[in-house]
Coordinates of C-alpha atoms in Angstrom, one line a residue:
Chain K
M90 CA 28.2 -9.6 -6.5
R91 CA 26.9 -6.4 -7.9
A92 CA 29.3 -3.6 -8.7
V93 CA 29.3 -0.5 -6.6
G94 CA 27.1 2.1 -8.2
S95 CA 25.1 -0.3 -10.2
V96 CA 21.6 0.8 -10.7
E97 CA 18.9 -1.8 -10.0
V98 CA 15.8 -2.3 -8.0
D99 CA 16.5 -4.4 -5.0
Q100 CA 12.9 -5.1 -4.1
T101 CA 10.1 -7.0 -5.8
E102 CA 6.5 -7.3 -5.1
S103 CA 5.5 -9.1 -2.0
D104 CA 5.0 -12.8 -2.3
V105 CA 4.6 -14.1 1.2
D106 CA 1.7 -16.3 2.1
L107 CA 0.6 -14.7 5.4
T108 CA -2.1 -17.3 6.1
F109 CA 0.6 -20.0 6.0
L110 CA 2.8 -18.0 8.3
C111 CA -0.1 -17.8 10.7
L112 CA -0.7 -21.5 10.4
R113 CA 2.9 -22.3 11.2
M114 CA 2.8 -20.0 14.2
A115 CA -0.3 -21.7 15.4
E116 CA 1.4 -25.0 15.2
G117 CA 4.2 -23.8 17.4
F118 CA 1.7 -22.4 19.9
R119 CA -0.1 -25.7 19.9
H120 CA 3.0 -27.7 20.7
R121 CA 3.7 -25.3 23.5
G122 CA 0.3 -26.0 25.0
A123 CA -1.7 -22.9 24.1
A124 CA -5.4 -23.5 24.7
H125 CA -6.4 -21.7 21.4
P126 CA -3.3 -21.6 19.2
V127 CA -5.0 -20.5 16.0
A128 CA -6.8 -17.7 17.8
A129 CA -3.5 -16.6 19.3
A130 CA -1.8 -16.5 16.0
V131 CA -4.6 -14.7 14.3
A132 CA -4.7 -12.1 17.0
L133 CA -1.0 -11.5 16.7
A134 CA -1.3 -11.2 12.9
A135 CA -4.1 -8.7 13.3
R136 CA -2.1 -6.5 15.6
G137 CA 0.8 -7.0 13.2
T138 CA -1.1 -5.3 10.4
T139 CA -1.4 -2.2 12.5
G140 CA 2.2 -1.8 13.4
L141 CA 1.2 -1.0 17.0
D142 CA 2.7 -2.4 20.2
R143 CA 0.3 -4.0 22.6
A144 CA -0.4 -0.9 24.7
A145 CA -1.2 1.3 21.7
F146 CA -3.3 -1.4 20.2
A147 CA -5.4 -1.8 23.3
E148 CA -5.9 2.0 23.5
R149 CA -6.9 2.2 19.8
F150 CA -9.6 -0.4 20.3
G151 CA -10.7 0.5 23.8
R152 CA -9.4 -2.7 25.4
K153 CA -7.3 -3.4 28.4
E154 CA -3.8 -4.3 27.7
D155 CA -3.9 -7.5 29.7
G156 CA -7.0 -8.5 27.8
V157 CA -5.1 -8.1 24.5
E158 CA -2.2 -10.1 26.0
A159 CA -4.6 -12.9 27.0
V160 CA -6.0 -13.1 23.5
E161 CA -2.6 -13.3 22.1
A162 CA -1.6 -16.0 24.5
G163 CA -4.4 -18.2 23.3
A164 CA -6.7 -17.8 26.2
V165 CA -9.7 -16.8 24.0
A166 CA -11.4 -19.2 21.6
F167 CA -11.4 -18.4 17.9
E168 CA -15.1 -17.7 17.7
E169 CA -14.9 -15.4 20.6
L170 CA -12.1 -13.2 19.2
P171 CA -12.8 -9.5 19.4
G172 CA -14.4 -8.1 16.3
E173 CA -11.4 -5.9 15.4
V174 CA -9.2 -9.0 14.8
G175 CA -11.4 -10.2 12.0
D176 CA -11.9 -6.7 10.7
L177 CA -8.2 -6.0 10.5
L178 CA -7.4 -9.3 8.8
E179 CA -10.2 -8.9 6.3
A180 CA -9.2 -5.3 5.6
S181 CA -5.6 -6.5 4.8
G182 CA -7.0 -8.8 2.2
R183 CA -4.0 -11.1 2.8
F184 CA -5.4 -13.7 5.2
D185 CA -7.7 -16.6 4.4
L186 CA -10.0 -16.6 7.4
L187 CA -11.8 -19.7 6.3
Q188 CA -8.6 -21.7 6.2
L189 CA -7.7 -20.4 9.6
A190 CA -11.1 -21.3 11.0
D191 CA -10.8 -24.8 9.5
L192 CA -7.4 -25.2 11.2
D193 CA -8.9 -24.1 14.5
R194 CA -11.6 -26.8 14.2
A195 CA -9.1 -29.4 13.2
F196 CA -6.9 -28.6 16.2
R197 CA -9.8 -28.8 18.5
R198 CA -10.8 -32.2 17.2
T199 CA -7.4 -33.8 17.1
P200 CA -5.2 -34.3 20.2
V201 CA -1.7 -32.9 20.0
D202 CA -0.2 -36.4 20.1
A203 CA -2.0 -37.5 16.9
V204 CA -0.8 -34.6 14.8
V205 CA 1.5 -36.1 12.1
D206 CA 3.6 -33.1 11.4
L207 CA 7.1 -32.7 12.6
H208 CA 7.8 -29.2 13.6
V209 CA 11.0 -28.7 15.5
E210 CA 10.7 -26.2 18.2
G211 CA 13.7 -25.0 19.9
I212 CA 16.3 -22.4 20.3
W213 CA 18.3 -21.5 17.3
I214 CA 21.9 -20.5 17.9
Q215 CA 24.3 -19.2 15.3
G216 CA 26.0 -22.1 13.6
R217 CA 29.4 -22.4 12.1
L218 CA 28.7 -20.2 9.1
A219 CA 26.4 -17.2 8.6
G220 CA 23.0 -18.5 7.7
M221 CA 23.7 -21.9 9.2
A222 CA 22.0 -22.2 12.5
A223 CA 21.9 -25.1 14.9
C224 CA 18.8 -26.0 16.7
V225 CA 19.3 -26.9 20.3
G226 CA 15.6 -27.6 20.9
V227 CA 13.6 -30.7 21.2
P228 CA 11.6 -32.2 18.3
A229 CA 7.9 -32.0 18.6
R230 CA 6.2 -35.3 19.3
L231 CA 4.6 -37.0 16.4
Chain C
M51 CA 11.8 3.5 -9.3
A52 CA 15.4 2.2 -9.8
K53 CA 17.8 2.9 -7.0
I54 CA 21.5 2.9 -6.8
T55 CA 22.4 0.0 -4.7
H56 CA 25.4 -1.9 -3.5
A57 CA 24.1 -5.0 -1.7
E58 CA 22.3 -3.4 1.2
G59 CA 24.1 -0.1 0.9
N60 CA 21.0 1.7 -0.2
L61 CA 19.0 0.9 2.9
R62 CA 18.0 3.9 4.8
I63 CA 19.3 4.3 8.3
D64 CA 15.7 4.3 9.6
D65 CA 15.2 0.9 7.8
K66 CA 18.0 -0.6 9.8
E67 CA 16.7 1.0 13.0
R68 CA 13.2 -0.3 12.3
V69 CA 14.5 -3.8 11.5
T70 CA 16.6 -3.8 14.7
E71 CA 13.6 -2.7 16.8
L72 CA 11.3 -5.4 15.3
M73 CA 13.9 -8.2 15.6
A74 CA 14.4 -7.3 19.2
R75 CA 10.7 -7.4 19.8
I76 CA 10.4 -10.8 18.1
V77 CA 13.2 -12.2 20.3
D78 CA 11.5 -10.6 23.3
G79 CA 8.4 -12.7 22.5
D80 CA 6.2 -10.2 20.6
E81 CA 5.2 -12.3 17.7
A82 CA 3.1 -9.5 16.3
A83 CA 6.4 -7.8 15.5
F84 CA 7.2 -10.7 13.1
F85 CA 4.1 -9.9 11.1
M86 CA 5.1 -6.2 11.1
L87 CA 8.6 -7.1 9.8
V88 CA 7.0 -9.2 7.1
G89 CA 4.6 -6.5 6.1
E90 CA 7.3 -3.8 5.9
F91 CA 10.2 -5.7 4.4
D92 CA 8.7 -8.6 2.5
S93 CA 9.7 -7.1 -0.9
R94 CA 13.3 -7.4 0.1
V95 CA 13.1 -11.0 1.1
A96 CA 11.1 -11.7 -2.1
Y97 CA 13.9 -10.1 -4.1
N98 CA 16.5 -12.2 -2.4
V99 CA 14.6 -15.4 -3.0
R100 CA 14.1 -14.5 -6.6
Q101 CA 17.9 -14.0 -6.9
I102 CA 18.5 -17.4 -5.4
V103 CA 16.1 -19.1 -7.7
T104 CA 17.6 -17.2 -10.6
D105 CA 21.1 -18.3 -9.6
M106 CA 19.8 -21.9 -9.5
G107 CA 18.6 -21.5 -13.1
R108 CA 15.0 -22.4 -12.3
R109 CA 13.0 -20.2 -14.6
D110 CA 10.2 -22.7 -14.3
I111 CA 9.9 -21.8 -10.6
L112 CA 10.3 -18.1 -11.2
A113 CA 7.3 -18.2 -13.5
D114 CA 5.2 -20.0 -11.0
E115 CA 3.6 -17.4 -8.6
D116 CA 2.4 -20.1 -6.1
E117 CA 5.8 -21.7 -5.9
M118 CA 7.5 -18.4 -5.4
S119 CA 5.0 -17.4 -2.7
G120 CA 5.8 -20.7 -0.9
L121 CA 9.5 -20.1 -1.2
V122 CA 9.3 -16.5 0.1
T123 CA 7.2 -17.8 3.0
E124 CA 9.8 -20.4 3.8
A125 CA 12.5 -17.7 3.8
W126 CA 10.6 -15.8 6.4
L127 CA 10.2 -18.9 8.5
V128 CA 14.0 -19.3 8.3
I129 CA 14.4 -15.7 9.5
R130 CA 12.0 -16.2 12.4
E131 CA 13.6 -19.4 13.5
R132 CA 17.0 -17.7 13.7
A133 CA 16.0 -14.3 15.0
G134 CA 17.7 -14.9 18.3
G135 CA 21.1 -15.2 16.6
W136 CA 20.9 -12.0 14.5
S137 CA 22.9 -8.9 15.4
P138 CA 22.2 -5.4 14.3
D139 CA 26.0 -4.9 13.7
G140 CA 25.9 -7.2 10.7
A141 CA 23.9 -7.6 7.5
M142 CA 20.1 -7.4 7.4
P143 CA 18.4 -10.6 8.6
W144 CA 17.6 -11.8 5.1
R145 CA 21.2 -11.4 4.0
W146 CA 22.6 -12.7 7.3
A147 CA 20.5 -15.9 6.8
H148 CA 21.2 -16.1 3.1
L149 CA 22.8 -19.5 3.3
A150 CA 20.1 -21.0 5.4
I151 CA 17.4 -19.5 3.1
R152 CA 19.2 -20.8 0.0
H153 CA 19.5 -24.2 1.6
R154 CA 15.7 -24.2 2.4
V155 CA 14.9 -23.1 -1.1
S156 CA 17.1 -25.7 -2.7
E157 CA 15.5 -28.4 -0.5
A158 CA 12.1 -27.2 -1.5
I159 CA 12.6 -27.1 -5.2
G160 CA 15.1 -29.9 -5.6
H161 CA 17.9 -27.7 -7.0
R162 CA 19.7 -29.2 -10.0
T163 CA 22.8 -27.9 -11.6
T164 CA 22.1 -26.5 -15.0
P165 CA 25.1 -26.2 -17.3
L166 CA 23.6 -23.3 -19.3
M167 CA 20.7 -21.1 -19.0
E168 CA 19.2 -21.5 -22.5
D169 CA 19.4 -18.1 -24.0
D170 CA 21.3 -15.8 -21.7
G171 CA 24.6 -16.2 -23.6
V172 CA 26.6 -16.7 -20.4
E173 CA 28.9 -19.7 -20.3
E174 CA 28.9 -21.6 -17.1
A175 CA 32.3 -22.0 -15.6
A176 CA 33.9 -25.5 -15.9
W177 CA 33.7 -26.0 -12.1
S178 CA 30.5 -26.8 -10.5
P179 CA 29.7 -27.4 -6.8
T180 CA 30.4 -30.9 -5.5
G181 CA 31.2 -32.3 -2.2
D182 CA 30.1 -30.8 1.0
D183 CA 26.8 -28.9 0.6
E184 CA 27.6 -26.0 2.9
E185 CA 30.9 -25.3 1.2
A186 CA 29.3 -25.7 -2.2
L187 CA 26.8 -23.1 -1.4
I188 CA 29.5 -20.7 -0.3
L189 CA 31.5 -21.2 -3.4
T190 CA 28.5 -20.8 -5.6
R191 CA 27.6 -17.6 -3.8
L192 CA 31.1 -16.2 -4.2
R193 CA 31.7 -17.5 -7.6
C194 CA 31.0 -14.3 -9.5
G195 CA 31.3 -16.1 -12.7
D196 CA 35.1 -16.5 -12.3
P197 CA 36.3 -20.1 -12.2
R198 CA 39.7 -19.0 -10.8
L199 CA 37.9 -18.4 -7.5
A200 CA 37.4 -22.2 -7.1
L201 CA 41.1 -22.8 -7.7
M202 CA 42.0 -20.1 -5.2
L203 CA 39.7 -21.5 -2.5
T204 CA 40.9 -25.1 -3.1
T205 CA 44.5 -23.9 -2.7
L206 CA 43.7 -21.9 0.4
K207 CA 42.0 -24.9 1.9
A208 CA 45.1 -27.0 1.3
N209 CA 47.4 -24.5 2.9
L210 CA 45.4 -23.2 5.9
S211 CA 44.1 -24.7 9.0
E212 CA 40.5 -25.6 8.9
R213 CA 39.5 -22.8 11.2
D214 CA 41.5 -20.2 9.3
Y215 CA 40.0 -21.4 6.0
L216 CA 36.5 -21.1 7.3
I217 CA 37.2 -17.6 8.7
V218 CA 38.6 -16.4 5.3
V219 CA 35.7 -17.8 3.4
E220 CA 33.2 -16.3 5.8
Y221 CA 34.9 -13.0 5.7
L222 CA 34.7 -13.0 1.9
Q223 CA 31.0 -13.9 2.1
Q224 CA 30.1 -11.2 4.6
Q225 CA 31.9 -8.7 2.4
S226 CA 29.9 -9.8 -0.6
F227 CA 26.7 -9.2 1.5
G228 CA 27.7 -5.7 2.0
D229 CA 28.4 -6.2 5.7
P230 CA 30.0 -2.9 6.9
S231 CA 32.1 -4.8 9.5
P232 CA 32.8 -8.3 8.4
S233 CA 35.6 -8.8 10.9
H234 CA 33.1 -8.3 13.8
T235 CA 30.5 -10.6 12.3
V236 CA 33.1 -13.3 11.6
G237 CA 34.6 -12.8 15.0
R238 CA 31.3 -13.4 16.7
L239 CA 30.7 -16.5 14.7
Y240 CA 34.0 -18.1 15.5
G241 CA 34.8 -16.6 18.9
V242 CA 37.7 -14.7 17.6
K243 CA 38.6 -11.0 18.2
P244 CA 38.0 -8.8 15.1
D245 CA 41.7 -7.9 15.0
N246 CA 42.6 -11.6 14.8
V247 CA 40.0 -12.1 12.0
R248 CA 41.7 -9.3 10.0
Q249 CA 45.1 -10.8 10.7
I250 CA 44.0 -14.3 9.6
Y251 CA 42.5 -12.8 6.5
H252 CA 45.4 -10.7 5.4
R253 CA 47.9 -13.5 6.3
A254 CA 46.0 -15.8 4.0
R255 CA 46.2 -13.3 1.2
K256 CA 49.9 -12.9 1.7
R257 CA 50.4 -16.6 1.7
M258 CA 48.4 -17.1 -1.4
R259 CA 50.4 -14.4 -3.2
K260 CA 53.6 -16.2 -2.4
L261 CA 52.2 -19.5 -3.5
V262 CA 51.0 -18.1 -6.7
A263 CA 54.3 -16.4 -7.4
D264 CA 56.3 -19.7 -6.7
D265 CA 54.1 -22.4 -8.2
P266 CA 53.7 -22.6 -12.0
E267 CA 50.5 -24.5 -11.6
L268 CA 48.9 -21.5 -10.0
E269 CA 49.9 -19.2 -12.9
S270 CA 46.2 -18.6 -13.8
L271 CA 45.8 -16.9 -10.4
R272 CA 48.4 -14.2 -11.1
G273 CA 46.5 -10.9 -11.3
F274 CA 43.4 -12.4 -9.7
W275 CA 41.4 -9.7 -8.0
W276 CA 41.6 -11.1 -4.5
L277 CA 45.4 -11.1 -4.6
A278 CA 45.8 -7.7 -5.9
A279 CA 47.6 -5.3 -3.5

C-alpha cells in the first residue's frame, strides 16, 4: 500500500497490443456466428479510435447509422469495409492491418468447428472475491 | 509529471464519469467503447501490471517490452470479460479486477516465489504464500512487508466463520485499493447489507484485540496497526 500523500506517477506508457485485442474480439464474434468477424472487430476498433458513438461517427463520415451498425455487426466483408475504417486504423499507427487481413482469410478458409482454440464465451458474474469472476457461459466448440 | 496519489485517489471526477460511461456502453453491447476505454486509460492498466510483475520479482519480464505488452493486453481482456460485474460505486475496473488480473499474469509468466530481489536491500518476510491460490494472492497483496499480517490473518481464520473471515479480508483488500466505500462493495459481493459488513469487520477487530491481549503466543501482534484503536 502506498502512504497517503506519497508522490509518485501512477501511470506508465501504453503497452497494449491493440491488434491482438482486435483478434480476440474477432474470435468471439466468429463463435457467435458473425458472417465477417474480423471486419466487425476492425470496424469497432476504428470507431473506437475516434471516441464517437455510432450516430456521431455516421454523421462524421457521411454514412447512415444503420449502415455503420451493419458493418460493426459483421455484415460487410473485410475487403469491402468503408475507406475510413482503414484510414483510421492506419492513422493510429497501432494496428497491424496485414495481420488482421491474414486472420480474415484464415477464418474464411477454416470452418468454425475446426478452429483449435478454446475461447470461453459466456456471461461473467462477480465471484466470491473482488477480481474473481465465475463464467456461467458455455465453452466454445473445438 | 509526478502526481500526489493515494491508490486511485488522484483520479479526476471526470475520469470516473468517463470510465462509468464507457463501461456501461460496453455492457450495453457497444464494443467500440472498449477500444475507447483502452485508448484513454491504458497507461493506468499498464502501471498496475508493472506493479504486479514487480511484486512478483520478475525483472526479466519487466525488461521485456513484448512480454509486458502481452500481459497488459491480457489484463484488458480480463476487464472486458468481467465488465458486466463492475459497479461505479467501487474501485476503478483495473483495481476491482486486480486479483483476476494478477492471476492471469501469474499464469502467463509462471510466477515463482523469489526470496530476495537481488539488490534492493529489502528482506523478504519469513512467510511466503502457500496453500489456496486465491487466499495466497490476497495475503500477498495485503502483506505490506509486515509478516505479522500473516499471523493476524491465520488467527482470524481460526476464530471466525468462513464467511466472516472472507468478508474481513475482502474489506481490507478493498480499503487497500482506495475504495471509498468498501462496506458497499463487500456487501454486494456477499449479499450482505453494508451495515452488517461494518459490524462483522469491527467485531473481528474487537475479537482479535481480546485474543492478542489474552494469548502470550500472539504477543507479537500487540501494537499491530490493524488492532490499534
